[in-house]
Amino acid sequence: MTSTYDAIVVGGGHNGLVAAAYLARAGSRTLVLEARHKTGGAATTESPWPDAPEFKVTRLSYVMSLMPPTIIRELDLERHGYKIFPMGPYYQAFPEGGSIKIFADDAKRNYDEIAKWSKRDADAMPRWDAWLSGLAEVLGPLLLTVPPRLGSRRPADLVETLRLAWRNRGLDVRTIADVTRLMTMSIADLLDDWFESPQVKGAMAVNGVIGTWAGPCEPGTAYVMAHHSIGDVGDGHLGNWGFQEGGMGGVSAAIERAARGHGVEIRLNARVARTLLANGRVRGVVLEDGEEIVAPVVVTSLHPRTAFLDHVGARDLPDEFVADIEHWKTRSGVVKINLALSELPDFTADPGTNQQEHHTGSVEMAPSVEYIERSFQDAREGRPALRPFSDGVIPTAFDKTLCPEGCHIMSLFTQWVPADWSEEPHREELEAYADRMIDCYDEVAPNFKASILHRDVVGPYDMEHEYGLIGGNIFHGELSLEQLFHMRPAPGYANYRTPVPGLYYASSATHGGGGVCGIPGWQAAKAAIADRKRGALAASLHRR
Ligand SMILES: Cc1cc2nc3c(=O)[nH]c(=O)nc-3n(C[C@H](O)[C@H](O)[C@H](O)COP(=O)(O)OP(=O)(O)OC[C@H]3O[C@@H](n4cnc5c(N)ncnc54)[C@H](O)[C@@H]3O)c2cc1C
């Protein structure tokens, strides 16, 4: 028997859940189909050690920042369990001795910390912060803007392009120049323009390469830094990040509760195999077991290759669109290492296993731009990094729900292994890579290795095969210049619509996406709701 809904959402990651919640809130009978045994996708909390189920890790994504307050408010996420602990400072202990802390909201302490390494850099920091805030004021609203179809001569598209130009009419020559620099420069070159000390530049470079198949010397990495600096967890501090209580799965769970509250149905272990079309329009989906489910609206939140090439098929798509999706760049070389610790790291530079401020933020292994660049060059040359870089966090500094009292969870977001490791498991080499990563921390915190009770190493192959992150890219596609704004995921289709009428696109591979922000899900639902209203209006005018 065929079931019928008003809307089907393919994929129960956080974007699929946001789209479903908005569709149901607007009155659509909505079904979410999720292939895994649980929702959340890359925003998931799991217990990876069967003999120690009391330890829970945020297995892939690990910190929040980019979710717009509008989504939090409209879906009433706080009532449903969305609760963020703002993170402490950025912290790096240097192998050659000493350490640095950088605070999101304490200019005085930043000055003292940075002046330890360079008085000139300490003087430059407030100007850098102000400069970045100014740019975030331009880029932040752009994240929520539906990209126009640049180049189209259709009157409606021209109106959208002009509207964007009008909204940005206040920009002056300097601001345009700064945005151009940000979009085109490498983070290494940009930092050289502002700072002199290797320690400070290393600290500032990390955000430029998170999830990116590009070292800090590659053009475009300055923008990746900005993307990771725009967010605001709602406490008013630009670029500050926070930990969700219960791990990132807690964010998905809150959205799921909101969605269910609006009447959304969710089916787990329901892998979609194909999108059904009829007369060039979407008609529904077919599950792997052959079951057909029908709806006039389908929102897909999967990787573009799966959503379009596998589920719709090249025959039913325009050739140019197919070529664009075939050429979509989706590499990362990221390895996530989740650890259960018996005690906190005891840094030589800041001794003690008692919880201190430097345990509460990001605990980095990125001591210089050259160090980060070397780890990328290793991977580009086809080898896993000899000394990988890591963006580490210890969420249990705040969140006591993840493990037994006295123990801790540490999450290491590390780079790089070769991009083609998504094709084979490379199990033994991944474990050796994790050993080297742990050794790097052990050099600066000599109790580290011995404190590890359990470890879980998730490489690009696992990300692709367990979670559908093709190529292991953490954002369903690289945040490189040619894949941003009106090009994300393909020119002419950045407005959350697709070449197939009735099929909408809500994955992180759309503009605004990349990160647990819900923007793609929100925008795709808004597009579907607007088209439905337009269709209803046209039908009623036709009847008159
Ligand atoms: C290691 C790692 C670290 C990250 N760290 C951060 C971070 O700290 N902060 C941050 O903001 N972002 C981070 N990100 C990025 C962020 O997690 C993703 O951009 C975001 O979660 C993607 O959400 P989504 O809903 O678009 O897609 P997904 O989360 O990929 O959801 C897609 C869903 O579709 C399901 N699915 C796949 N195929 C099918 C099918 N055929 N039928 C039905 N269902 C299917 C999948 O199981 C999945 O649940 C990280 C990502 C990774 C991998």
XYZ file of C-alpha atoms and ligand atoms in Angstrom:
597
model
C 0.000 0.000 0.000
C 1.323 3.482 -0.839
C 1.303 6.083 1.963
C 0.630 9.710 1.117
C 1.883 12.847 2.874
C 1.936 16.575 2.129
C 5.714 16.596 2.449
C 8.533 14.079 2.778
C 11.943 15.029 4.179
C 14.802 12.746 3.178
C 17.453 12.550 5.913
C 16.934 13.131 9.621
C 20.084 15.165 10.211
C 19.573 18.481 11.976
C 18.744 20.271 8.677
C 16.157 17.664 7.700
C 14.582 17.999 11.142
C 14.496 21.809 10.923
C 12.874 21.621 7.463
C 10.295 19.122 8.737
C 9.484 21.221 11.811
C 8.865 24.325 9.674
C 6.789 22.439 7.093
C 4.602 20.866 9.778
C 4.312 24.190 11.599
C 2.898 25.600 8.341
C 0.275 22.860 8.281
C 1.837 20.130 6.121
C 1.496 16.489 7.120
C 5.205 15.712 7.098
C 7.271 12.520 7.205
C 11.030 12.320 7.847
C 12.863 9.288 6.444
C 16.202 8.552 8.128
C 18.509 5.727 7.018
C 20.237 5.228 10.379
C 18.847 3.887 13.628
C 18.760 7.439 15.003
C 18.331 11.030 13.876
C 20.981 13.742 14.028
C 23.330 12.856 11.167
C 26.646 14.576 11.906
C 25.135 16.240 15.010
C 25.025 13.097 17.100
C 25.864 11.862 20.601
C 26.825 8.191 20.781
C 28.375 5.624 23.110
C 31.093 4.093 20.928
C 32.440 1.679 23.575
C 30.052 -1.279 24.160
C 31.869 -2.222 27.401
C 31.656 1.337 28.739
C 28.208 2.673 27.750
C 28.394 5.293 30.497
C 30.767 7.355 28.296
C 29.036 9.397 25.590
C 30.784 11.382 22.893
C 29.733 13.889 20.312
C 31.086 11.595 17.689
C 31.476 14.070 14.797
C 30.526 17.751 15.239
C 31.370 19.066 18.686
C 30.615 22.781 19.189
C 27.749 25.178 18.396
C 27.828 28.730 17.165
C 26.028 29.329 13.905
C 22.354 28.598 14.703
C 20.387 31.839 14.099
C 18.392 33.044 17.134
C 15.270 33.125 14.904
C 15.302 29.334 14.496
C 15.958 28.823 18.199
C 13.043 31.098 19.054
C 10.544 30.019 16.408
C 11.021 26.325 17.134
C 11.149 27.018 20.869
C 14.323 24.944 21.065
C 15.290 25.988 24.584
C 12.054 24.517 25.930
C 12.928 21.340 24.040
C 16.403 21.024 25.576
C 18.689 23.324 23.595
C 21.153 24.488 26.242
C 24.592 25.908 25.463
C 27.536 26.372 27.802
C 29.732 29.141 26.272
C 33.275 27.879 25.838
C 36.326 29.109 27.705
C 39.451 30.483 26.001
C 41.473 29.200 23.098
C 44.529 27.489 24.624
C 47.794 26.309 23.122
C 50.709 24.901 25.117
C 53.875 25.082 23.010
C 56.272 22.145 22.627
C 59.168 24.594 23.147
C 57.583 25.780 26.430
C 55.050 28.403 27.466
C 51.403 28.754 26.486
C 48.875 31.253 25.196
C 45.207 31.821 26.003
C 42.922 33.943 23.856
C 39.568 35.013 25.225
C 36.469 35.794 23.197
C 35.343 38.580 25.502
C 38.189 39.881 27.668
C 40.347 42.454 25.869
C 42.443 43.200 28.965
C 43.449 39.589 29.538
C 44.020 39.082 25.820
C 46.429 41.996 25.872
C 48.443 40.465 28.725
C 48.462 36.977 27.159
C 49.494 38.166 23.705
C 52.042 40.655 25.028
C 53.904 37.628 26.502
C 54.793 36.824 22.868
C 54.648 40.212 21.139
C 53.711 43.655 22.405
C 53.026 44.736 18.813
C 50.544 41.881 18.358
C 48.876 42.741 21.672
C 48.362 46.283 20.346
C 47.058 44.941 17.026
C 44.499 42.537 18.526
C 41.724 45.062 19.390
C 41.986 46.499 15.855
C 41.775 42.982 14.371
C 38.701 42.225 16.507
C 37.037 45.463 15.393
C 37.909 44.775 11.751
C 36.489 41.272 11.916
C 33.336 42.493 13.692
C 32.809 45.024 10.909
C 33.109 42.312 8.283
C 30.838 39.983 10.234
C 28.175 42.693 10.096
C 28.326 42.383 6.301
C 28.795 38.613 6.055
C 26.400 37.582 8.858
C 23.224 38.834 7.105
C 24.540 37.397 3.817
C 24.464 33.928 5.408
C 20.707 34.337 5.764
C 20.219 35.808 2.278
C 18.819 33.588 -0.464
C 21.417 33.939 -3.238
C 19.945 35.438 -6.402
C 20.387 33.714 -9.788
C 23.223 35.971 -10.859
C 23.304 36.443 -14.630
C 19.662 35.481 -15.178
C 17.614 37.994 -17.197
C 14.243 36.801 -15.907
C 12.485 39.820 -14.365
C 11.963 38.079 -10.981
C 15.666 37.151 -10.800
C 16.753 40.657 -11.768
C 14.580 42.040 -8.969
C 16.294 39.723 -6.462
C 19.759 40.763 -7.706
C 18.851 44.446 -7.464
C 17.370 43.904 -4.004
C 20.692 42.416 -2.831
C 22.606 45.356 -4.319
C 20.186 47.818 -2.656
C 20.536 46.145 0.731
C 24.298 46.509 0.461
C 24.280 50.062 -0.909
C 25.882 51.344 2.309
C 29.129 49.466 1.643
C 32.042 51.727 0.852
C 35.216 51.170 -1.149
C 37.225 50.091 1.921
C 34.656 47.538 3.067
C 34.361 46.030 -0.414
C 38.171 45.816 -0.531
C 38.259 44.097 2.878
C 35.585 41.589 1.835
C 37.523 40.924 -1.384
C 40.676 40.292 0.623
C 38.825 37.983 2.960
C 37.356 35.985 0.104
C 40.556 35.611 -1.862
C 43.524 35.605 0.533
C 45.122 32.774 2.416
C 44.749 32.975 6.170
C 48.577 32.874 6.404
C 48.994 35.990 4.221
C 46.156 37.801 5.990
C 47.674 37.125 9.409
C 51.103 38.260 8.180
C 49.500 41.632 7.440
C 48.382 41.949 11.054
C 50.659 39.992 13.400
C 54.325 39.062 13.810
C 54.561 36.335 16.446
C 54.391 32.700 15.231
C 52.542 31.719 18.412
C 49.789 34.286 17.885
C 49.479 33.543 14.169
C 49.206 29.794 14.848
C 46.361 30.484 17.253
C 44.513 32.630 14.741
C 45.034 30.286 11.771
C 43.079 27.292 13.082
C 39.645 28.608 12.083
C 40.914 29.067 8.525
C 41.432 25.378 7.907
C 38.683 23.622 9.894
C 37.183 20.934 7.669
C 39.015 22.276 4.641
C 41.095 20.443 2.073
C 43.521 23.362 2.048
C 46.442 24.367 4.221
C 46.700 27.863 5.697
C 48.748 29.069 2.703
C 45.948 28.325 0.197
C 43.882 31.251 -1.152
C 40.341 31.270 0.248
C 41.239 30.068 3.744
C 40.788 33.606 5.098
C 37.069 33.220 4.297
C 36.868 29.875 6.115
C 38.215 31.683 9.192
C 35.486 34.317 8.803
C 32.775 31.649 8.382
C 33.829 30.162 11.705
C 34.019 33.578 13.342
C 30.610 34.952 12.383
C 28.491 32.851 14.726
C 27.031 33.830 18.026
C 25.663 31.291 20.476
C 23.161 33.851 21.619
C 25.202 35.441 24.363
C 26.254 38.332 22.181
C 29.933 37.445 21.745
C 30.958 37.391 18.121
C 32.564 34.148 17.093
C 32.132 32.549 20.479
C 31.345 28.855 20.467
C 29.630 26.689 23.012
C 28.934 23.137 24.127
C 25.410 21.728 23.932
C 24.405 19.872 27.070
C 24.365 16.161 26.269
C 26.604 16.688 23.253
C 25.599 17.691 19.744
C 22.966 14.961 19.694
C 21.197 17.217 22.217
C 20.738 19.855 19.496
C 19.216 17.280 17.134
C 17.043 15.897 19.941
C 15.706 19.390 20.721
C 14.844 19.976 17.041
C 13.298 16.499 16.828
C 11.087 17.248 19.853
C 10.007 20.542 18.280
C 9.256 18.760 14.997
C 7.247 16.004 16.687
C 5.414 18.701 18.652
C 4.221 20.100 15.328
C 3.075 16.624 14.260
C 6.066 15.416 12.221
C 6.335 11.628 11.836
C 9.836 10.147 11.794
C 10.765 6.762 10.391
C 14.183 5.363 11.333
C 16.066 2.622 9.429
C 14.238 3.923 6.350
C 16.832 4.384 3.637
C 15.586 6.186 0.545
C 16.792 4.587 -2.702
C 15.182 6.821 -5.317
C 13.167 9.980 -5.880
C 9.948 9.317 -7.798
C 9.080 11.665 -10.653
C 5.935 11.950 -12.745
C 5.521 14.299 -15.713
C 8.776 16.047 -14.781
C 7.585 16.816 -11.208
C 8.444 15.129 -7.935
C 5.906 12.473 -6.886
C 7.527 10.930 -3.788
C 10.287 8.488 -2.920
C 11.053 4.786 -3.026
C 12.702 3.131 -0.032
C 15.446 0.524 -0.331
C 12.899 -2.264 0.317
C 10.751 -1.032 -2.595
C 8.070 0.771 -0.581
C 6.744 3.873 -2.309
C 5.711 6.952 -0.371
C 3.958 9.758 -2.193
C 3.980 13.529 -1.578
C 3.803 16.646 -3.774
C 6.795 18.108 -1.898
C 10.079 16.327 -1.171
C 12.876 18.062 0.699
C 16.174 16.241 0.514
C 19.013 16.989 2.921
C 21.586 14.504 1.626
C 24.957 15.041 0.023
C 24.408 16.452 -3.517
C 25.837 13.384 -5.239
C 23.374 11.134 -3.400
C 20.424 13.520 -3.626
C 20.759 14.234 -7.343
C 22.974 11.736 -9.163
C 21.836 8.629 -7.221
C 18.262 9.469 -6.245
C 17.018 11.519 -9.216
C 19.478 10.327 -11.857
C 21.299 12.198 -14.601
C 18.631 11.358 -17.200
C 16.057 13.528 -15.434
C 18.353 16.489 -14.776
C 19.789 19.219 -17.026
C 23.238 18.272 -18.385
C 24.922 21.382 -16.994
C 23.542 20.717 -13.519
C 24.742 17.105 -13.683
C 28.230 18.281 -14.685
C 28.264 20.793 -11.801
C 27.343 18.115 -9.256
C 29.850 15.647 -10.750
C 32.545 18.291 -10.300
C 31.451 19.178 -6.749
C 34.543 19.166 -4.499
C 34.017 17.145 -1.339
C 37.354 16.378 0.301
C 38.435 17.012 3.901
C 41.015 14.575 5.255
C 39.486 15.017 8.732
C 39.889 12.394 11.454
C 37.827 12.696 14.621
C 39.403 11.144 17.730
C 37.088 10.778 20.739
C 38.705 9.958 24.060
C 37.532 8.969 27.543
C 40.036 10.285 30.094
C 40.618 9.291 33.713
C 41.851 12.823 34.487
C 42.376 16.201 32.870
C 45.590 16.923 30.929
C 48.367 18.222 33.199
C 50.178 20.783 31.051
C 53.824 21.485 31.885
C 53.196 25.170 31.072
C 50.122 25.365 33.370
C 50.395 22.455 35.815
C 47.604 20.609 37.588
C 44.916 18.034 36.847
C 42.377 20.106 38.756
C 40.022 21.858 36.371
C 41.378 25.240 35.309
C 40.333 27.839 32.815
C 42.561 26.447 30.063
C 40.642 23.147 30.161
C 37.329 24.845 29.405
C 37.798 26.082 25.846
C 39.625 24.746 22.822
C 42.747 22.848 23.756
C 44.729 23.110 20.557
C 47.622 21.427 18.883
C 48.370 24.041 16.251
C 51.501 25.745 17.521
C 52.321 27.667 14.327
C 51.111 28.324 10.788
C 54.104 26.308 9.526
C 53.099 23.332 11.695
C 49.551 23.370 10.262
C 50.821 23.812 6.703
C 53.231 20.878 7.111
C 50.408 18.562 8.188
C 48.440 19.563 5.086
C 51.429 19.108 2.775
C 51.983 15.583 4.152
C 48.412 14.644 3.229
C 48.541 16.368 -0.135
C 51.661 14.320 -0.901
C 49.642 11.183 -0.119
C 50.708 10.464 3.480
C 48.814 10.963 6.745
C 50.279 13.925 8.654
C 53.329 13.019 10.675
C 52.356 15.643 13.256
C 48.633 16.326 12.757
C 46.980 19.485 13.971
C 44.040 19.285 16.341
C 41.175 21.450 17.528
C 40.530 19.750 20.882
C 37.736 20.319 23.394
C 36.794 18.895 26.792
C 33.008 19.434 26.983
C 32.857 17.705 30.377
C 34.496 20.778 31.886
C 30.848 21.975 31.939
C 28.641 19.109 30.905
C 28.414 16.421 33.576
C 25.928 14.292 31.633
C 28.485 12.682 29.317
C 30.542 10.506 31.663
C 30.979 9.398 35.275
C 32.072 11.952 37.884
C 35.850 12.453 37.930
C 36.377 11.289 34.342
C 36.318 13.386 31.183
C 35.564 13.227 27.490
C 37.960 14.875 25.089
C 37.153 15.372 21.461
C 39.985 15.942 18.971
C 39.040 17.303 15.567
C 42.215 16.549 13.604
C 43.621 17.029 10.096
C 44.943 15.709 7.706
C 44.954 12.299 6.130
C 44.953 11.927 2.327
C 41.641 12.887 0.733
C 41.239 9.466 -0.908
C 41.126 7.704 2.468
C 37.346 7.918 2.090
C 37.662 5.059 -0.408
C 39.275 2.490 1.952
C 39.093 2.092 5.746
C 42.919 2.439 6.310
C 42.220 1.135 9.833
C 45.760 0.395 10.985
C 47.195 3.586 9.543
C 44.401 5.592 11.200
C 45.235 4.071 14.578
C 48.934 4.920 14.035
C 47.906 8.481 13.082
C 45.862 8.705 16.307
C 48.907 7.456 18.281
C 50.996 10.268 16.803
C 48.300 12.837 17.561
C 48.145 11.680 21.162
C 51.960 11.819 21.382
C 51.848 15.482 20.316
C 49.590 16.291 23.296
C 51.705 14.064 25.564
C 54.745 16.248 24.784
C 53.050 19.262 26.378
C 50.919 17.388 28.984
C 52.930 14.317 30.069
C 50.017 12.570 31.841
C 47.913 12.596 28.689
C 48.618 9.217 27.100
C 48.344 7.349 30.402
C 45.002 8.993 31.187
C 43.241 7.533 28.119
C 40.656 4.896 29.113
C 39.006 4.425 25.693
C 39.443 5.838 22.225
C 37.299 6.010 19.091
C 38.927 6.982 15.800
C 36.566 8.055 13.012
C 38.152 8.544 9.591
C 36.864 9.718 6.186
C 35.753 6.187 5.182
C 33.595 5.890 8.328
C 32.153 9.353 7.731
C 31.160 8.413 4.185
C 29.885 4.911 4.879
C 28.229 5.353 8.289
C 26.953 8.914 7.925
C 26.677 9.598 4.163
C 29.354 12.321 4.212
C 30.716 11.552 0.750
C 34.482 12.013 0.465
C 34.553 12.549 4.243
C 33.813 16.255 3.786
C 32.284 17.571 6.988
C 30.019 20.103 5.217
C 28.694 17.939 2.312
C 31.121 19.925 0.161
C 34.116 22.193 0.524
C 33.701 25.844 1.535
C 35.965 26.904 -1.316
C 35.334 30.142 -3.163
C 33.899 28.459 -6.263
C 31.367 26.598 -4.072
C 29.984 29.555 -2.104
C 26.849 31.725 -2.268
C 25.216 31.594 -5.755
C 27.419 28.602 -6.665
C 26.295 26.398 -3.721
C 25.488 23.686 -4.787
C 25.284 24.801 -8.449
C 24.794 28.070 -10.364
C 21.106 28.781 -10.887
C 20.048 26.484 -8.013
C 21.261 28.245 -4.877
C 17.710 29.241 -3.874
C 16.995 25.861 -2.191
C 15.017 24.756 -5.251
C 16.251 22.165 -7.735
C 15.762 21.433 -11.444
C 12.841 19.146 -10.441
C 9.674 21.086 -9.475
C 8.519 20.057 -6.010
C 12.017 18.850 -4.965
C 13.764 21.192 -2.511
C 17.323 21.080 -1.224
C 18.199 21.480 2.469
C 21.691 20.052 2.932
C 24.839 21.703 4.225
C 25.847 21.879 0.563
C 23.569 24.927 0.153
C 24.358 28.540 1.019
C 24.401 29.132 4.763
C 25.279 25.500 5.193
C 28.375 24.065 6.622
C 27.859 23.717 10.327
C 25.061 22.897 12.694
C 23.074 26.025 11.911
C 19.748 24.805 10.502
C 19.800 27.566 7.852
C 19.508 25.208 4.830
C 16.569 23.334 6.411
C 14.835 26.577 7.288
C 15.354 28.118 3.826
C 14.261 24.986 1.945
C 11.060 24.785 4.003
C 10.406 28.492 3.402
C 10.869 27.973 -0.370
C 8.432 25.037 -0.375
C 5.857 26.932 1.711
C 6.136 30.045 -0.507
C 5.697 27.961 -3.686
C 2.661 26.222 -2.202
C 1.056 29.577 -1.368
C 1.900 30.889 -4.851
C 0.401 27.716 -6.397
C -2.760 28.042 -4.288
C -3.130 31.704 -5.245
C -2.653 30.938 -8.955
C -5.217 28.134 -8.748
C -7.787 30.378 -7.046
C -7.243 33.164 -9.638
C -7.631 30.575 -12.395
C -10.954 29.385 -10.872
C -12.373 32.927 -10.803
C 33.876 15.412 12.194
C 32.941 16.572 12.038
C 33.033 17.654 12.895
C 32.201 18.748 12.738
N 32.244 19.750 13.665
C 31.326 20.723 13.636
C 31.195 21.610 14.733
O 31.864 21.466 15.747
N 30.258 22.585 14.657
C 29.454 22.730 13.569
O 28.627 23.650 13.550
N 29.532 21.869 12.524
C 30.426 20.856 12.553
N 30.470 19.926 11.559
C 29.596 20.094 10.387
C 28.169 19.753 10.696
O 28.114 18.671 11.577
C 27.416 19.427 9.403
O 27.565 20.491 8.479
C 25.933 19.237 9.685
O 25.722 18.444 10.825
C 25.252 18.599 8.500
O 23.871 18.550 8.758
P 22.834 18.106 7.638
O 21.533 17.923 8.308
O 22.935 19.035 6.483
O 23.385 16.719 7.111
P 23.708 15.299 7.903
O 23.981 15.636 9.302
O 24.738 14.684 7.073
O 22.325 14.589 7.803
C 21.933 13.825 6.688
C 21.124 12.647 7.225
O 20.669 11.878 6.118
C 20.773 10.492 6.448
N 20.814 9.758 5.191
C 21.873 9.556 4.371
N 21.496 8.837 3.293
C 20.176 8.598 3.428
C 19.208 7.935 2.622
N 19.536 7.378 1.447
N 17.927 7.866 3.068
C 17.565 8.441 4.241
N 18.443 9.082 5.038
C 19.732 9.172 4.626
C 22.047 10.420 7.247
O 22.080 9.244 8.025
C 21.936 11.690 8.085
O 21.229 11.459 9.277
C 31.253 18.782 11.701
C 31.117 17.678 10.863
C 31.948 16.578 11.032
C 31.781 15.385 10.126
